[in-house]
Amino acid sequence: MTARASHPHSVLVIYTGGTLGMQETPRGLAPGGDIETRLARALEDLPSSLVAGLPAYRLLAFDAPIDSSAATPADWSRLAGDIAARYRDYAGVVVLHGTDTLAWSAASLAYQLQGIDRPVVLTGAMQPLEAKGSDAADNVALALQFAVNPALREVAIAFGGRLIRGTRARKWHTQAGLAFESPNHPLLGERVDGDAVPYLDNGLAHHRDDAPRFELPDYAPLGDGGVARIALWPGITARQLSAWLDDSRLKGALLEVWGGGNLPEDPALLEVLARANDDGKLLAAISQCPHGAINPGDYAAGQGLKAAGVLSGGTMTPEAALTKLVHLLALPLDDIERRRRFLTALVGER
């Protein structure tokens, strides 16, 4: 941790790993050490007018940085637990995270930290701190600025000059600085002339007035294939679908179907779905299209989803829908309540 003590106007920065903290080695980029000193140095190289307005922060670094492409539901649980145990001592929290699964972690944190009364802002970088033209320090500075804004009372992602709701974000590009998009929801804020400007009408704080109601279940039991993500493709067969859904270890699945909620009119496919539903598995569907909602039943080809008991994910992203399934299946709920909660907007995800 940094030497700075906690203060109600400072920010807790949690470093989990990712490209931001990597350094060049003879074998390519690899996790680098002394993140505290390196981050402070990178921030000091930003324009003085921006640096002068940044809040104090305290750094907590994971002992073993996570490659975000290898992150698991257990990592989501650990991160939420760390935030829940410490957030009261700070104006807000910033999480430094690898970009590959940053949107997944943000969505999961939103479900676990429901009702959070201050900002939790995730960010990362497409290039390491020391790389020429790196976006790392700029993204961290933006996250720090938003993390002390009391009007922001939810989990969000600050990246490329924009602030996106954690349950609405998707990684959109493998290299560009504007790597994240919000396909079906307006931005929560942007950088304007060096200032971090929130768009208050788009935030959760204006839609609720309640106390934190954190839900911190143990996700580890679902980490061994407990929830699957299955994208349909032309020619998919009942045999292939049943290979996933008939597995006794599977508790739920997210289906990515075509258009507004269509799938092949194959009785054998529908029988597999219905059997999984009857076995108590939580099944939901979203569209493979990044924009727009799923409305099963608008076409005859989508009637089977409803008949098989598959829940509509509306406009949810794959990240928000799958992490919601994990979250609900980890809670001690009966099937009716799980289904009700999936169809309910918990943290602005639908």
XYZ file of C-alpha atoms in Angstrom:
350
model
C 0.000 0.000 0.000
C 1.006 3.616 -0.330
C 2.166 5.500 2.711
C -0.883 7.756 2.609
C -3.405 6.964 5.329
C -7.070 6.452 4.575
C -9.122 9.622 4.471
C -12.797 10.178 3.738
C -11.853 12.269 0.693
C -9.237 9.869 -0.688
C -9.656 6.908 -3.010
C -8.829 3.255 -2.517
C -7.033 1.951 -5.612
C -6.963 -1.856 -5.972
C -4.463 -3.224 -8.486
C -5.484 -6.683 -9.719
C -3.166 -6.980 -12.736
C -3.514 -6.454 -16.469
C -1.601 -4.772 -19.280
C -1.450 -1.481 -17.355
C 1.116 -2.888 -14.914
C 3.142 -4.989 -17.337
C 6.691 -4.342 -18.470
C 8.701 -5.387 -21.509
C 10.868 -8.488 -21.066
C 12.922 -10.548 -23.564
C 9.893 -12.863 -23.775
C 7.345 -10.098 -24.248
C 5.076 -8.276 -21.821
C 4.972 -9.710 -18.310
C 3.644 -8.512 -14.932
C 5.935 -5.858 -13.463
C 6.695 -5.097 -9.838
C 6.593 -1.915 -7.727
C 3.288 -0.782 -9.188
C 2.936 1.935 -6.558
C 6.061 3.847 -7.600
C 5.458 3.310 -11.300
C 1.847 4.510 -11.128
C 2.798 7.627 -9.151
C 5.516 8.453 -11.683
C 3.154 8.010 -14.632
C 0.493 10.228 -13.082
C 3.050 12.946 -12.370
C 3.891 13.055 -16.093
C 0.344 14.138 -16.961
C -0.387 17.859 -17.517
C 0.102 19.780 -14.288
C -3.399 21.233 -14.428
C -4.846 17.706 -14.406
C -2.480 16.370 -11.738
C -3.316 19.240 -9.389
C -6.960 18.201 -9.299
C -6.451 14.507 -8.633
C -7.464 13.156 -5.220
C -5.123 11.404 -2.827
C -5.253 7.638 -3.023
C -4.122 4.521 -1.211
C -2.934 1.557 -3.248
C -3.697 -2.075 -2.465
C -2.018 -4.537 -4.837
C -2.874 -8.207 -5.229
C 0.105 -10.363 -4.247
C -0.269 -12.383 -7.440
C -1.541 -10.206 -10.332
C -4.348 -11.804 -12.325
C -4.184 -12.281 -16.062
C -7.712 -11.110 -16.731
C -8.194 -13.700 -19.484
C -7.794 -16.328 -16.742
C -10.137 -14.650 -14.235
C -12.799 -16.844 -12.615
C -16.002 -16.293 -10.631
C -13.927 -16.906 -7.494
C -11.830 -13.845 -8.414
C -15.029 -11.787 -8.688
C -15.991 -12.917 -5.178
C -12.600 -12.036 -3.760
C -12.594 -8.574 -5.316
C -16.098 -7.773 -4.076
C -15.121 -8.928 -0.585
C -12.051 -6.680 -0.573
C -14.143 -3.672 -1.591
C -16.937 -4.407 0.887
C -14.434 -4.643 3.733
C -12.728 -1.317 2.973
C -14.968 1.059 1.021
C -16.357 2.948 4.050
C -12.991 4.607 4.687
C -12.832 6.214 1.256
C -14.773 8.541 -1.003
C -14.658 5.909 -3.717
C -12.840 2.896 -5.102
C -10.825 2.453 -8.307
C -10.018 -1.041 -9.583
C -7.119 -1.462 -12.003
C -7.910 -4.510 -14.114
C -6.955 -6.227 -17.349
C -9.171 -5.219 -20.238
C -10.032 -8.699 -21.552
C -12.560 -9.448 -18.807
C -12.908 -5.995 -17.275
C -16.571 -5.751 -18.317
C -17.290 -9.158 -16.759
C -15.782 -8.138 -13.419
C -17.622 -4.810 -13.486
C -20.977 -6.520 -14.058
C -20.337 -9.061 -11.316
C -19.301 -6.368 -8.834
C -22.506 -4.458 -9.568
C -24.642 -7.448 -8.539
C -22.564 -8.152 -5.443
C -22.379 -4.519 -4.297
C -26.019 -3.570 -4.860
C -26.939 -0.219 -3.387
C -23.311 0.963 -3.091
C -23.437 4.568 -1.902
C -20.255 5.776 -3.602
C -18.359 5.230 -6.849
C -16.630 1.969 -7.726
C -14.762 2.669 -10.974
C -12.873 0.064 -12.964
C -10.244 0.933 -15.523
C -7.235 -0.505 -17.289
C -5.120 0.217 -20.330
C -4.374 -0.980 -23.806
C -0.682 -0.234 -23.222
C 1.581 -0.506 -20.139
C 2.324 2.516 -17.953
C 5.786 3.088 -19.429
C 4.913 2.518 -23.087
C 5.236 5.471 -25.444
C 1.842 7.064 -25.926
C 0.294 4.836 -23.250
C -3.320 5.409 -22.278
C -2.738 3.998 -18.780
C -2.143 7.141 -16.726
C -4.900 9.038 -18.522
C -7.432 6.286 -17.792
C -6.392 6.072 -14.153
C -6.670 9.837 -13.765
C -10.186 9.772 -15.215
C -11.171 6.964 -12.859
C -9.776 8.876 -9.869
C -11.742 11.976 -10.859
C -15.014 10.085 -11.076
C -14.265 8.090 -7.918
C -14.666 11.180 -5.712
C -17.933 12.331 -7.261
C -20.695 11.542 -4.734
C -23.314 11.730 -7.483
C -21.984 8.453 -8.882
C -23.334 5.642 -6.711
C -22.741 2.538 -8.738
C -20.128 0.375 -10.451
C -18.798 1.915 -13.666
C -15.946 1.712 -16.165
C -13.796 4.753 -16.982
C -11.929 4.287 -20.238
C -10.929 6.405 -23.200
C -12.461 9.579 -21.798
C -15.863 7.992 -21.131
C -17.763 6.557 -18.178
C -19.942 3.483 -18.809
C -22.298 1.623 -16.485
C -20.624 -1.577 -15.343
C -23.551 -3.761 -16.380
C -23.822 -2.142 -19.806
C -20.221 -2.252 -21.008
C -18.606 -4.447 -23.638
C -15.021 -4.583 -24.837
C -15.364 -3.535 -28.460
C -11.827 -3.370 -29.837
C -8.603 -5.287 -29.336
C -6.271 -2.317 -29.814
C -8.039 1.047 -29.979
C -8.029 3.427 -27.035
C -11.833 3.606 -27.219
C -11.941 -0.085 -26.384
C -15.292 -0.154 -24.560
C -18.806 0.609 -25.718
C -22.261 0.823 -24.152
C -24.515 -0.616 -26.875
C -27.930 -0.160 -25.272
C -27.507 2.536 -22.630
C -26.258 6.157 -22.675
C -22.929 7.074 -21.123
C -22.750 7.903 -17.417
C -20.219 10.662 -18.053
C -17.312 11.950 -20.106
C -14.181 14.033 -19.852
C -14.949 17.550 -21.012
C -12.103 20.094 -21.150
C -10.151 18.111 -18.559
C -13.067 17.716 -16.157
C -14.878 14.455 -15.397
C -18.503 15.375 -16.062
C -21.242 12.964 -14.894
C -24.527 12.758 -16.757
C -26.670 12.613 -13.652
C -29.945 11.706 -15.333
C -28.365 8.456 -16.554
C -27.106 7.296 -13.143
C -28.659 4.914 -10.637
C -28.514 7.466 -7.828
C -31.502 9.245 -9.346
C -33.567 6.085 -9.421
C -33.232 4.886 -5.846
C -32.851 6.051 -2.284
C -31.793 3.112 -0.192
C -28.927 1.698 1.837
C -26.315 -0.742 0.528
C -27.712 -4.266 0.336
C -24.596 -6.199 -0.567
C -24.958 -9.821 -1.635
C -21.617 -11.626 -1.335
C -22.229 -15.317 -1.960
C -19.441 -17.793 -2.626
C -19.071 -18.129 -6.396
C -16.391 -20.832 -6.215
C -18.792 -23.809 -6.484
C -19.975 -22.442 -9.846
C -16.461 -22.007 -11.183
C -16.240 -25.594 -12.443
C -18.584 -25.271 -15.395
C -21.632 -24.330 -13.347
C -22.868 -21.847 -15.957
C -22.356 -22.071 -19.727
C -22.525 -19.553 -22.545
C -23.820 -21.107 -25.760
C -23.987 -19.175 -29.027
C -26.190 -20.824 -31.642
C -24.839 -21.400 -35.139
C -26.454 -22.580 -38.359
C -26.679 -26.344 -38.184
C -26.554 -26.750 -34.398
C -28.104 -30.079 -33.395
C -29.973 -31.343 -30.356
C -27.089 -33.729 -29.699
C -24.626 -30.851 -29.473
C -26.888 -28.769 -27.242
C -27.593 -31.691 -24.931
C -23.851 -32.227 -24.449
C -23.913 -29.000 -22.443
C -27.353 -28.923 -20.923
C -27.570 -32.572 -19.812
C -24.366 -32.264 -17.767
C -25.337 -32.729 -14.110
C -22.729 -30.156 -13.045
C -24.440 -27.424 -15.069
C -26.797 -25.186 -13.087
C -27.615 -22.558 -15.696
C -26.893 -21.419 -19.238
C -27.008 -18.308 -21.385
C -28.169 -18.885 -24.944
C -27.219 -16.372 -27.635
C -29.896 -16.663 -30.297
C -30.583 -14.879 -33.556
C -32.224 -11.518 -34.100
C -35.067 -10.697 -31.764
C -35.221 -14.161 -30.240
C -35.182 -16.819 -32.930
C -33.853 -20.360 -33.011
C -34.371 -23.326 -35.345
C -37.858 -24.803 -35.325
C -36.450 -28.189 -34.411
C -38.585 -30.177 -31.933
C -35.518 -32.079 -30.741
C -33.719 -28.827 -29.834
C -36.743 -27.552 -27.959
C -37.028 -30.849 -26.112
C -33.448 -30.462 -24.851
C -34.249 -26.957 -23.574
C -37.491 -28.034 -21.942
C -35.785 -30.990 -20.256
C -33.070 -28.744 -18.823
C -35.699 -26.331 -17.545
C -37.639 -29.189 -15.942
C -34.416 -30.281 -14.248
C -34.302 -26.904 -12.511
C -31.577 -25.334 -14.620
C -31.801 -21.576 -15.041
C -31.846 -20.781 -18.760
C -31.845 -17.320 -20.332
C -31.465 -15.967 -23.843
C -30.113 -12.793 -25.412
C -29.595 -11.761 -29.018
C -26.340 -12.227 -30.898
C -26.934 -8.684 -32.186
C -25.109 -6.151 -29.986
C -27.908 -3.574 -30.278
C -31.573 -4.020 -29.476
C -33.664 -6.311 -27.309
C -34.746 -9.905 -27.563
C -38.502 -10.449 -27.823
C -39.178 -14.187 -28.043
C -42.476 -14.869 -29.700
C -42.478 -11.979 -32.172
C -41.655 -14.592 -34.808
C -42.945 -18.148 -34.921
C -39.295 -19.276 -34.783
C -39.003 -17.809 -31.306
C -42.128 -19.294 -29.749
C -40.195 -22.370 -28.688
C -37.997 -20.402 -26.296
C -40.992 -19.274 -24.286
C -42.585 -22.712 -24.360
C -39.350 -24.279 -23.050
C -39.187 -21.860 -20.104
C -36.177 -19.886 -21.341
C -36.076 -16.375 -19.830
C -35.648 -13.270 -21.949
C -32.527 -11.228 -21.288
C -33.975 -8.116 -22.935
C -31.136 -5.787 -23.922
C -28.583 -7.264 -21.523
C -25.009 -7.773 -22.659
C -23.532 -11.289 -22.526
C -21.344 -10.125 -19.643
C -24.261 -8.788 -17.614
C -26.524 -11.748 -18.346
C -24.024 -14.492 -17.551
C -22.692 -12.872 -14.375
C -26.297 -12.381 -13.260
C -26.970 -16.088 -13.726
C -23.860 -16.887 -11.673
C -24.926 -14.475 -8.969
C -28.493 -15.737 -8.676
C -27.435 -19.387 -8.707
C -24.961 -18.724 -5.897
C -27.715 -17.324 -3.669
C -30.002 -19.528 -1.520
C -33.128 -18.841 -3.604
C -35.873 -21.062 -4.901
C -36.446 -21.385 -8.637
C -39.403 -18.995 -8.730
C -37.462 -16.232 -6.976
C -34.402 -16.735 -9.153
C -36.511 -16.384 -12.276
C -38.265 -13.313 -10.901
C -34.984 -11.627 -10.065
C -33.486 -12.403 -13.459
C -36.418 -10.635 -15.101
C -36.063 -7.678 -12.694
C -33.627 -4.813 -13.209
C -31.372 -5.041 -10.150
C -28.606 -2.561 -11.035
C -29.640 -0.984 -14.319
C -28.626 -3.988 -16.395
C -31.939 -4.182 -18.259
